[in-house]
Amino acid sequence: MDTPRNTAPQPDARAEFLATVASRSQHGLRGDYSNMRDDYTVEQDYALYTPQQQDIWRRLYRRQHELLPGRACAAFASALARLDFADAIPRFDVVNEQLAVATNWQLVPVPGLLPDEVFFGHLAARRFPVTVWIRAPEEFDYIVEPDIFHDFFGHVPLLFDSRIADYLQAYGLGGLKAKRLDALKYLARLYWYTIEFGLVADPDGVRAYGAGILSSPGELRHAVESPDAQRERFDLIRVMQTRYLIDDFQKVYFVVDSFDQLFEETAPDFSLLYRALERLPELDP
Ligand code: HBI
Ligand code: FE
């Protein structure tokens, strides 16, 4: 596994990213990007969370936790049982002690969405970026950008699973290569249809492992149970050809047989695959 190069982008790339953050219509990205380190990380200043925000966390956690039985995959459920963050917003440094022992990953606090190559660089070094801010009360049921509840409740438990932990690092390394091959859109689809919205064929039925599903009350029921959700067997080429929706439930979900299949299918070098994909049609979901 080649060691990832220092991916902190050059100052001009940073300035460019911050300009896009600020200028994106009136809905610039939510986070405070003004005092980031070179690698876009910040401190998780725990004292800043208000009692109201702690209460939002508890209510989000309780609602989601009640929906998990029969819908979340076994690996997620067992990892969640080993964690204890129902009563308050988790402290990343406390979780990092457990995570380091379990799969040698670390959570790093970030202001929000990062440029692709910065994000990949963290994953390649077994660092998972977790947003520090939490949604407002009026966003209780739906939020556009990932907040700490999406990132932590949705993604962190499966970082304790060794196969997902290795898959995510391989994904980060692949992402750095895809950036150089100008093939990011294919990997973004792979991330979307696995880590964010993936389903797995558990022994007792199809279950969710994607963070976007596991952290959403509506989508957890829709993806696992709804008759009008399309569920297809995972097919790497098909996944990389299929566009995705970012502001509604997914139209199609891909089901892997196991996390081992996910890791094996995505282990080979993708350079030839990208060239073949250039000549294939893009598919609407
Ligand atoms: N940044 N903080 C953060 N979290 C993500 O999940 C994330 C990101 N930047 C880009 C991104 N995801 C996706 O475009 C991936 O496909 C790279
Ligand atoms: Fe996510």
Coordinates of N, CA and C and ligand atoms in Angstrom, one line a residue, residues 128 146 150-151 155 191 195-196 211-212, ligand 2:
F128 N -10.9 9.3 9.5 CA -12.3 9.5 9.0 C -12.7 10.9 9.4
P146 N -24.1 16.7 5.3 CA -23.9 15.8 6.4 C -23.5 16.6 7.7
H150 N -25.2 12.5 11.0 CA -25.0 11.7 9.8 C -23.6 11.0 9.9
D151 N -22.6 11.8 10.1 CA -21.2 11.3 10.0 C -20.9 10.3 11.1
H155 N -21.6 6.6 10.0 CA -20.4 6.0 9.5 C -19.5 5.4 10.6
Y191 N -18.7 5.1 -4.0 CA -18.8 5.5 -2.6 C -20.3 5.7 -2.2
I195 N -20.8 2.9 0.6 CA -20.6 3.4 1.9 C -21.8 4.3 2.4
E196 N -22.4 5.0 1.4 CA -23.5 5.9 1.8 C -24.8 5.2 1.7
A211 N -24.3 4.6 5.3 CA -24.5 5.6 6.4 C -25.7 6.5 6.1
G212 N -25.9 6.8 4.8 CA -27.0 7.7 4.4 C -28.3 7.1 4.7
Ligands
FE2 FE -21.6 10.2 4.6

